[in-house]
Coordinates of C-alpha atoms in Angstrom, one line a residue:
M1 CA 22.6 3.0 13.2
G2 CA 21.7 4.4 16.5
A3 CA 24.3 7.1 16.2
Y4 CA 22.9 8.2 12.9
A5 CA 19.3 8.1 14.3
L6 CA 20.5 10.3 17.2
A7 CA 22.1 12.7 14.7
V8 CA 18.8 13.0 12.8
L9 CA 16.9 13.7 16.0
A10 CA 19.3 16.5 16.7
G11 CA 18.8 17.9 13.2
V12 CA 22.3 17.2 11.7
P13 CA 23.1 14.9 8.8
D14 CA 25.6 12.6 10.5
P15 CA 27.2 11.8 14.0
Q16 CA 30.4 13.7 13.2
R17 CA 28.4 17.0 13.2
L18 CA 26.5 16.3 16.4
S19 CA 27.2 19.0 19.1
D20 CA 26.8 18.7 22.8
H21 CA 23.7 20.9 22.6
G22 CA 22.2 18.9 19.8
F23 CA 23.0 15.6 21.6
N24 CA 21.2 16.9 24.8
D25 CA 18.2 18.0 22.7
A26 CA 17.9 14.6 21.1
S27 CA 18.2 12.9 24.4
R28 CA 15.5 15.1 25.8
R29 CA 13.2 14.4 22.9
M30 CA 13.6 10.6 23.3
T31 CA 12.8 10.9 27.0
D32 CA 9.7 13.0 26.3
D33 CA 8.5 10.4 23.7
A34 CA 9.1 7.6 26.3
V35 CA 7.2 9.5 29.0
R36 CA 4.2 10.3 26.6
A37 CA 4.0 6.7 25.6
A38 CA 4.2 5.4 29.2
L39 CA 1.4 7.7 30.2
G40 CA -0.8 6.5 27.3
G41 CA -1.2 3.1 29.0
D42 CA -3.1 1.3 26.2
T43 CA -1.2 -0.7 23.6
K44 CA -4.4 -1.7 21.7
V45 CA -5.1 1.7 20.2
P46 CA -3.1 3.5 17.5
A47 CA -1.9 6.2 19.9
G48 CA -0.3 3.4 22.0
F49 CA 1.8 2.0 19.2
W50 CA 5.1 3.4 20.6
L51 CA 4.3 1.9 23.9
K52 CA 3.5 -1.4 22.2
C53 CA 6.9 -1.3 20.4
S54 CA 8.7 -0.7 23.7
L55 CA 7.8 -4.2 24.8
S56 CA 10.0 -5.6 22.1
L57 CA 12.7 -2.9 22.5
F58 CA 13.0 -2.1 26.2
P59 CA 11.3 -4.9 28.1
N60 CA 10.4 -4.4 31.8
S61 CA 11.6 -0.8 31.6
P62 CA 9.8 2.0 33.6
M63 CA 8.2 2.9 30.2
N64 CA 6.1 -0.4 30.1
H65 CA 6.5 -2.0 33.5
P66 CA 3.5 -4.2 34.4
S67 CA 3.0 -2.3 37.7
N68 CA 2.4 1.0 35.9
G69 CA -1.3 0.5 36.0
K70 CA -1.2 0.9 39.8
K71 CA 1.0 4.0 39.7
S72 CA 0.2 7.7 39.5
V73 CA 1.1 9.8 36.5
G74 CA 3.8 11.6 38.5
A75 CA 5.4 8.3 39.6
I76 CA 5.5 6.9 36.1
R77 CA 7.0 10.2 34.7
D78 CA 9.6 10.3 37.5
A79 CA 10.6 6.6 36.9
V80 CA 11.0 7.0 33.1
E81 CA 13.0 10.2 33.5
R82 CA 15.3 8.6 36.1
W83 CA 15.8 5.6 33.8
R84 CA 16.7 7.9 30.9
A85 CA 18.9 10.3 32.9
K86 CA 22.7 10.4 32.7
P87 CA 24.2 8.7 35.8
E88 CA 26.1 10.9 38.2
E89 CA 29.8 10.8 37.6
Q90 CA 30.7 9.7 41.1
G91 CA 28.7 6.5 40.4
W92 CA 30.6 5.5 37.2
P93 CA 32.2 2.1 37.4
G94 CA 35.7 3.3 36.4
V95 CA 36.0 1.0 33.3
P96 CA 36.1 1.9 29.6
C97 CA 33.2 1.5 27.3
V98 CA 33.4 -1.8 25.5
L99 CA 32.5 -0.2 22.2
C100 CA 34.5 3.0 22.0
G101 CA 36.9 3.2 25.0
R102 CA 35.4 6.3 26.6
D103 CA 34.6 6.2 30.4
A104 CA 31.6 4.0 30.9
V105 CA 28.8 5.5 33.0
R106 CA 27.2 2.1 34.0
F107 CA 26.8 -1.6 33.2
F108 CA 23.8 -2.2 31.0
G109 CA 21.7 -5.2 30.1
K110 CA 18.8 -6.1 27.7
L111 CA 16.6 -3.4 29.2
D112 CA 18.7 -0.9 27.1
V113 CA 20.6 -3.0 24.6
P114 CA 19.0 -5.4 22.1
L115 CA 20.4 -8.9 21.7
A116 CA 23.6 -9.2 19.8
E117 CA 22.8 -12.8 19.1
S118 CA 19.7 -15.0 19.0
D119 CA 18.7 -16.3 22.4
A120 CA 19.3 -19.7 20.9
Y121 CA 23.0 -19.0 21.6
R122 CA 23.0 -16.8 24.7
N123 CA 20.5 -14.7 26.6
N124 CA 22.0 -14.3 30.1
T125 CA 24.8 -12.5 31.8
P126 CA 27.4 -14.8 33.5
R127 CA 27.3 -15.0 37.2
G128 CA 29.2 -12.1 38.8
H129 CA 29.1 -10.0 35.6
D130 CA 27.2 -6.8 35.8
G131 CA 26.5 -6.4 32.1
M132 CA 27.9 -4.3 29.2
A133 CA 30.0 -1.3 30.2
L134 CA 28.8 1.6 28.0
C135 CA 29.6 5.3 27.8
W136 CA 26.7 7.9 27.6
P137 CA 26.9 8.4 23.8
C138 CA 26.9 4.7 23.1
V139 CA 23.9 3.9 25.4
S140 CA 22.1 6.9 24.0
S141 CA 22.7 5.5 20.5
F142 CA 21.1 2.2 21.5
R143 CA 18.1 4.1 22.8
A144 CA 17.9 6.0 19.5
L145 CA 18.1 2.8 17.4
P146 CA 14.3 2.2 17.2
Y147 CA 13.8 5.5 15.5
G148 CA 15.9 4.3 12.6
C149 CA 14.0 1.0 12.3
Q150 CA 10.8 0.0 10.6
L151 CA 8.6 -0.6 13.7
T152 CA 5.9 -3.3 13.5
G153 CA 4.7 -3.6 17.1
G154 CA 6.7 -6.9 17.2
P155 CA 10.1 -7.5 15.7
S156 CA 11.8 -4.4 14.4
I157 CA 13.4 -4.2 10.9
A158 CA 16.7 -2.4 10.4
V159 CA 18.3 -1.6 7.0
H160 CA 22.0 -1.4 7.6
S161 CA 25.1 -0.9 5.4
W162 CA 28.8 0.0 5.9
D163 CA 28.3 2.5 3.1
E164 CA 27.9 5.5 5.5
R165 CA 26.2 7.8 2.9
F166 CA 23.5 5.2 2.2
L167 CA 23.1 4.4 5.9
A168 CA 22.7 8.1 6.7
Y169 CA 20.1 8.4 3.9
S170 CA 18.2 5.3 4.9
V171 CA 18.1 6.2 8.6
R172 CA 17.2 9.8 7.9
R173 CA 14.1 8.7 6.0
Q174 CA 13.1 6.2 8.7
V175 CA 13.6 8.6 11.6
R176 CA 11.5 11.3 9.9
G177 CA 8.7 8.9 9.3
N178 CA 8.8 7.5 12.8
R179 CA 8.9 10.9 14.4
A180 CA 5.8 12.0 12.5
L181 CA 3.9 8.8 13.4
I182 CA 4.9 9.2 17.1
D183 CA 3.7 12.8 17.1
L184 CA 0.4 11.9 15.4
G185 CA -0.2 8.8 17.4
R186 CA -0.5 6.6 14.3
E187 CA 0.7 3.1 13.3
P188 CA 3.1 3.0 10.3
R189 CA 2.1 1.5 7.0
Q190 CA 4.0 -1.8 6.7
P191 CA 5.9 -2.9 3.6
P192 CA 4.5 -6.0 1.8
S193 CA 7.5 -8.0 3.3
R194 CA 10.6 -7.2 5.3
E195 CA 12.8 -7.8 2.3
V196 CA 10.8 -5.2 0.2
L197 CA 11.7 -2.6 2.8
A198 CA 15.4 -2.8 1.7
L199 CA 14.4 -2.5 -2.0
Q200 CA 12.3 0.6 -1.1
R201 CA 15.4 2.2 0.3
L202 CA 17.5 1.3 -2.7
R203 CA 14.8 2.6 -5.0
G204 CA 15.3 6.2 -3.8
Y205 CA 19.0 6.3 -3.5
G206 CA 20.9 8.1 -6.2
Q207 CA 24.6 7.4 -5.5
R208 CA 26.7 4.3 -6.2
L209 CA 26.9 1.9 -3.2
D210 CA 30.3 1.1 -1.9
A211 CA 29.2 -1.8 0.4
G212 CA 26.5 -4.4 0.7
V213 CA 23.1 -3.9 2.4
E214 CA 21.9 -5.9 5.4
L215 CA 18.4 -6.5 6.7
I216 CA 18.3 -7.1 10.4
V217 CA 15.1 -8.3 12.1
F218 CA 15.2 -8.3 15.9
S219 CA 13.0 -8.5 19.0
N220 CA 14.1 -8.0 22.6
N221 CA 10.7 -9.1 23.9
N222 CA 10.9 -11.3 27.0
R223 CA 8.4 -13.8 25.5
G224 CA 10.6 -14.5 22.5
Q225 CA 13.9 -12.9 21.7
T226 CA 14.9 -13.1 18.0
L227 CA 17.6 -12.0 15.7
E228 CA 17.7 -12.7 12.0
A229 CA 20.0 -11.2 9.4
Y230 CA 20.0 -11.3 5.6
A231 CA 22.5 -9.6 3.3
L232 CA 22.9 -8.4 -0.2
D233 CA 26.5 -8.3 -1.3
Q234 CA 27.8 -5.1 -2.8
P235 CA 27.5 -6.1 -6.5
L236 CA 23.9 -7.3 -6.0
A237 CA 22.9 -4.2 -4.0
E238 CA 24.4 -1.9 -6.5
W239 CA 22.8 -3.7 -9.4
L240 CA 19.4 -3.5 -7.8
R241 CA 19.9 0.2 -6.9
S242 CA 21.0 1.2 -10.5
T243 CA 18.4 -1.0 -12.1
L244 CA 15.7 0.4 -9.9
T245 CA 16.6 4.1 -10.3
G246 CA 17.1 3.7 -14.1
G247 CA 14.4 1.0 -14.7
L248 CA 11.6 2.8 -12.9
R249 CA 12.1 5.8 -15.3
Q250 CA 12.4 3.7 -18.4
G251 CA 9.9 1.0 -17.6
S252 CA 12.4 -1.8 -17.9
F253 CA 11.9 -3.0 -14.3
W254 CA 8.3 -4.0 -15.0
P255 CA 9.2 -7.3 -16.7
L256 CA 11.3 -8.4 -13.7
L257 CA 8.3 -7.9 -11.5
K258 CA 5.9 -9.6 -13.9
A259 CA 8.3 -12.6 -14.1
H260 CA 8.1 -13.0 -10.3
R261 CA 4.4 -12.4 -9.9
R262 CA 2.2 -15.3 -8.7
S263 CA -1.5 -15.5 -8.4
S264 CA -1.3 -15.1 -4.6
Q265 CA 1.7 -12.8 -4.3
A266 CA 3.0 -9.6 -5.9
G267 CA 6.1 -9.8 -8.0
I268 CA 8.1 -7.4 -5.8
V269 CA 7.6 -9.7 -2.8
N270 CA 9.0 -12.8 -4.6
L271 CA 11.8 -10.8 -6.2
A272 CA 12.9 -9.3 -2.9
R273 CA 12.9 -12.8 -1.2
N274 CA 14.9 -14.3 -4.1
V275 CA 17.6 -11.6 -4.1
F276 CA 18.1 -11.9 -0.3
R277 CA 17.8 -15.7 0.0
N278 CA 18.6 -17.3 -3.3
P279 CA 20.0 -14.8 -5.9
Q280 CA 20.6 -17.4 -8.6
R281 CA 16.8 -18.0 -8.7
V282 CA 16.2 -14.6 -10.3
V283 CA 17.4 -15.8 -13.7
S284 CA 15.6 -19.2 -13.6
T285 CA 12.4 -17.4 -12.6
C286 CA 12.7 -15.2 -15.6
G287 CA 13.3 -18.2 -17.8
R288 CA 10.2 -19.9 -16.6
Y289 CA 8.1 -16.8 -17.2
L290 CA 9.3 -16.4 -20.8
A291 CA 9.0 -20.1 -21.5
S292 CA 5.4 -20.3 -20.2
A293 CA 4.4 -18.2 -23.2
A294 CA 6.8 -19.6 -25.8
V295 CA 5.5 -23.1 -25.4
T296 CA 2.1 -21.8 -26.6
G297 CA 3.7 -20.3 -29.7
N298 CA 3.8 -16.8 -28.3
L299 CA 6.7 -14.7 -27.2
R300 CA 6.1 -11.9 -24.6
P301 CA 6.7 -8.4 -25.9
D302 CA 9.1 -7.8 -23.0
T303 CA 11.3 -10.8 -23.9
G304 CA 14.2 -8.7 -25.2
G305 CA 14.2 -6.3 -22.3
L306 CA 14.0 -9.1 -19.7
A307 CA 16.8 -11.0 -21.4
T308 CA 19.0 -7.9 -21.3
L309 CA 18.4 -7.5 -17.6
C310 CA 19.2 -11.2 -17.0
Y311 CA 22.5 -10.9 -18.9
S312 CA 23.4 -7.8 -16.9
Y313 CA 22.5 -9.6 -13.7
S314 CA 24.5 -12.7 -14.7
A315 CA 27.6 -10.6 -15.4
E316 CA 27.5 -8.0 -12.7
V317 CA 26.1 -10.0 -9.8
L318 CA 26.9 -13.6 -10.5
D319 CA 30.3 -12.9 -12.1
M320 CA 29.6 -14.7 -15.4
D321 CA 32.5 -14.4 -17.8
D322 CA 31.8 -12.3 -20.9
S323 CA 33.3 -15.0 -23.2
A324 CA 31.1 -17.6 -21.6
L325 CA 28.0 -15.5 -22.2
K326 CA 28.9 -14.9 -25.8
E327 CA 29.5 -18.6 -26.4
I328 CA 26.1 -19.5 -24.8
Q329 CA 24.4 -16.8 -26.9
G330 CA 26.0 -18.2 -30.1
T331 CA 24.8 -21.7 -29.3
A332 CA 21.3 -20.3 -28.5
A333 CA 21.2 -18.5 -31.8
R334 CA 21.9 -21.7 -33.7
V335 CA 19.3 -23.7 -31.7
A336 CA 16.8 -20.9 -32.3
T337 CA 17.4 -21.3 -36.0
L338 CA 16.4 -25.0 -35.7
L339 CA 13.3 -24.2 -33.7
A340 CA 12.1 -21.4 -35.9
A341 CA 12.3 -23.6 -39.0
Q342 CA 8.9 -25.1 -38.3
D343 CA 5.6 -23.2 -38.4
S344 CA 4.4 -24.8 -35.1
A345 CA 5.0 -24.4 -31.4
G346 CA 5.4 -28.1 -31.0
K347 CA 9.1 -28.1 -31.5
V348 CA 9.6 -25.4 -28.9
R349 CA 7.4 -27.4 -26.4
A350 CA 9.5 -30.5 -27.0
F351 CA 12.7 -28.5 -26.5
H352 CA 11.4 -27.0 -23.3
A353 CA 10.4 -30.4 -22.0
D354 CA 13.9 -31.8 -22.7
F355 CA 15.4 -28.6 -21.2
K356 CA 14.0 -29.5 -17.8
Q357 CA 16.1 -32.6 -17.5
P358 CA 19.9 -32.1 -18.3
T359 CA 20.3 -35.7 -19.6
R360 CA 17.5 -35.3 -22.0
L361 CA 18.7 -31.8 -23.1
R362 CA 22.2 -33.3 -23.7
S363 CA 20.7 -36.1 -25.8
W364 CA 18.6 -33.7 -27.8
L365 CA 21.6 -31.4 -28.5
R366 CA 23.7 -34.4 -29.7
K367 CA 21.0 -35.6 -32.0
Q368 CA 20.3 -32.1 -33.4
A369 CA 24.0 -31.5 -33.9
V370 CA 24.2 -34.4 -36.2
W371 CA 21.3 -33.2 -38.3
W372 CA 22.8 -29.7 -38.3
M373 CA 25.9 -31.1 -40.1
L374 CA 24.0 -33.4 -42.4
Q375 CA 20.9 -31.4 -43.3
P376 CA 21.4 -27.8 -42.0
P377 CA 18.5 -25.4 -42.2
D378 CA 18.5 -23.1 -45.2
T379 CA 19.3 -20.1 -43.1
A380 CA 22.0 -21.8 -41.1
D381 CA 25.8 -21.4 -41.3
S382 CA 26.9 -25.1 -41.4
S383 CA 30.5 -24.2 -41.1
T384 CA 30.0 -23.7 -37.4
P385 CA 28.8 -26.7 -35.4
L386 CA 25.5 -26.5 -33.5
V387 CA 27.4 -26.8 -30.2
T388 CA 31.1 -26.2 -29.9
T389 CA 33.3 -28.1 -27.4
R390 CA 33.4 -24.9 -25.3
G391 CA 29.6 -24.5 -25.4
Y392 CA 29.1 -28.2 -24.5
E393 CA 31.4 -27.8 -21.5
L394 CA 29.6 -24.7 -20.3
L395 CA 26.3 -26.4 -20.4
F396 CA 27.1 -29.8 -19.1
D397 CA 30.4 -29.7 -17.1
P398 CA 30.0 -32.5 -14.4
D399 CA 32.4 -30.9 -11.9
L400 CA 30.8 -30.3 -8.5
D401 CA 31.9 -26.6 -8.6
S402 CA 30.6 -26.1 -12.1
K403 CA 28.0 -23.5 -12.9
A404 CA 26.6 -25.6 -15.7
W405 CA 23.1 -25.5 -14.2
F406 CA 23.2 -21.7 -14.2
H407 CA 24.6 -21.6 -17.7
R408 CA 21.6 -23.7 -18.9
E409 CA 19.2 -21.1 -17.4
V410 CA 20.9 -18.4 -19.3
F411 CA 20.9 -20.6 -22.4
L412 CA 17.1 -20.9 -22.3
I413 CA 16.6 -17.2 -22.0
A414 CA 19.1 -16.6 -24.9
V415 CA 17.2 -19.1 -27.2
L416 CA 13.9 -17.3 -26.4
E417 CA 15.4 -13.9 -27.0
E418 CA 16.7 -15.0 -30.4
L419 CA 13.3 -16.3 -31.4
H420 CA 11.9 -13.0 -30.3
R421 CA 14.5 -11.1 -32.4
R422 CA 13.5 -13.2 -35.4
R423 CA 9.8 -12.4 -34.8
W424 CA 9.0 -16.1 -34.6
R425 CA 5.2 -16.6 -34.5
P426 CA 3.7 -19.9 -35.6
S427 CA 0.3 -20.1 -37.1
D428 CA -1.2 -21.8 -34.1
A429 CA -0.4 -19.0 -31.6
A430 CA -3.2 -16.6 -32.1
E431 CA -5.6 -18.1 -29.5
V432 CA -3.3 -17.6 -26.5
A433 CA -1.9 -14.2 -27.5
A434 CA -5.0 -12.2 -26.3
E435 CA -4.9 -13.9 -22.9
L436 CA -1.2 -13.1 -22.4
A437 CA -1.8 -9.5 -23.4
E438 CA -4.7 -9.1 -21.0
A439 CA -2.6 -10.6 -18.1
D440 CA 0.4 -8.2 -18.9
D441 CA -2.0 -5.2 -18.9
D442 CA -3.3 -6.0 -15.4
P443 CA -0.4 -5.4 -12.9
D444 CA -0.6 -6.3 -9.3
P445 CA -1.6 -3.4 -7.1
V446 CA 1.3 -3.9 -4.8
D447 CA 3.7 -3.9 -7.7
R448 CA 2.1 -0.7 -9.1
G449 CA 2.5 0.9 -5.6
F450 CA 6.2 -0.1 -5.6
M451 CA 6.8 1.3 -9.1
D452 CA 5.2 4.7 -8.5
G453 CA 6.4 5.1 -4.9
S454 CA 3.0 5.3 -3.3
D455 CA 3.8 2.3 -1.0
D456 CA 6.1 4.5 1.1
E457 CA 5.0 7.3 3.4
D458 CA 8.3 9.2 3.2
E459 CA 9.5 8.8 -0.4
E460 CA 12.2 11.5 -0.7
G461 CA 14.4 10.2 -3.4
Q462 CA 17.9 11.5 -4.3
R463 CA 17.6 10.9 -8.0

């Protein structure tokens, strides 16, 4: 990431096009920023934000050393420039760079290089070891790394990927935003959560992703070094990117946000947390959202669109077999025929109550399967059983590696989608319908900002 940030500072799109002249200009710019921040001297005002960040990036450096308050302007400037200057060749250690094999210019420690692991594992250099041998381009890349991160004044947030086109795009946006803030002496607007930052980057990217996306949160501060990493596998990252870029234009992404919204938290925050930490929860959250209306006798207008998104997610992200999906949808259609036969929401409420406990759902299906064969509904095709052997296995396979629990979540959504397709609406549903419509027409401000792009100071999509 640092190499890409260095390239942007030099005005070129990627490190391969970085000339010696551009490299020197970028290095000079970073030194000037460090000097200006060091001379600001106050981390409690917006203009001192870059200095405040340096405490978590380059601790005890000449840029932020505790003794700077007793030094003259000239002494601070000279110290920062010496720190950032390229070491004279005669002082090089005569060993290769540990990252690229070029001649190392010096051994470096945490003053210049963020932690590679949490300090819970290691935060010291072994006795007799001088540090990490780095060449001049590599150490300059480490110094450029903060420009490519979301800066908070504490832990920094990096969006990384081995898809170099996406990485170049993401870093370019971040560097441009950070440069403007440094020049203006302002603090950046923070995303609603660290995970949302990655979705903001995916939202504006218009090409297929060839690799996953990582979210790296780190701090090099002496008072608490941290390193956390979360990842989206390539199928999930690409699904989010394509759904965001298409769904924002078509409005189909709104139901996913509404399904994840809670009274105290925006939908985009919960969705972002789920995709990074528990991707399977996305489908179950959507099921609960749809069921909360269905048990009152109402089906949300976005039931069909949300079900389509869930099927796509199940197939593309969670690798659900197409034949399994069709079997579950067929079973769901027959169950919906049973539920729609009564002009009351009571049977749907009872079904949902049983659904919450697999043993009760299994018992309910067995009982209904018998009635299906003996007294099928007028609209039913009694030549097909309510639940086939294959369908029963998909929903209740006891094997420890089985995905039966997930198949049941898809099954619930498929039942509600079929009821929606049949325009099921019992006579006792009218009272709740107005309340649901009012809630749907009042989106969370944070979700609205995400959808229209106003939550990002540098939205320059490649759509």
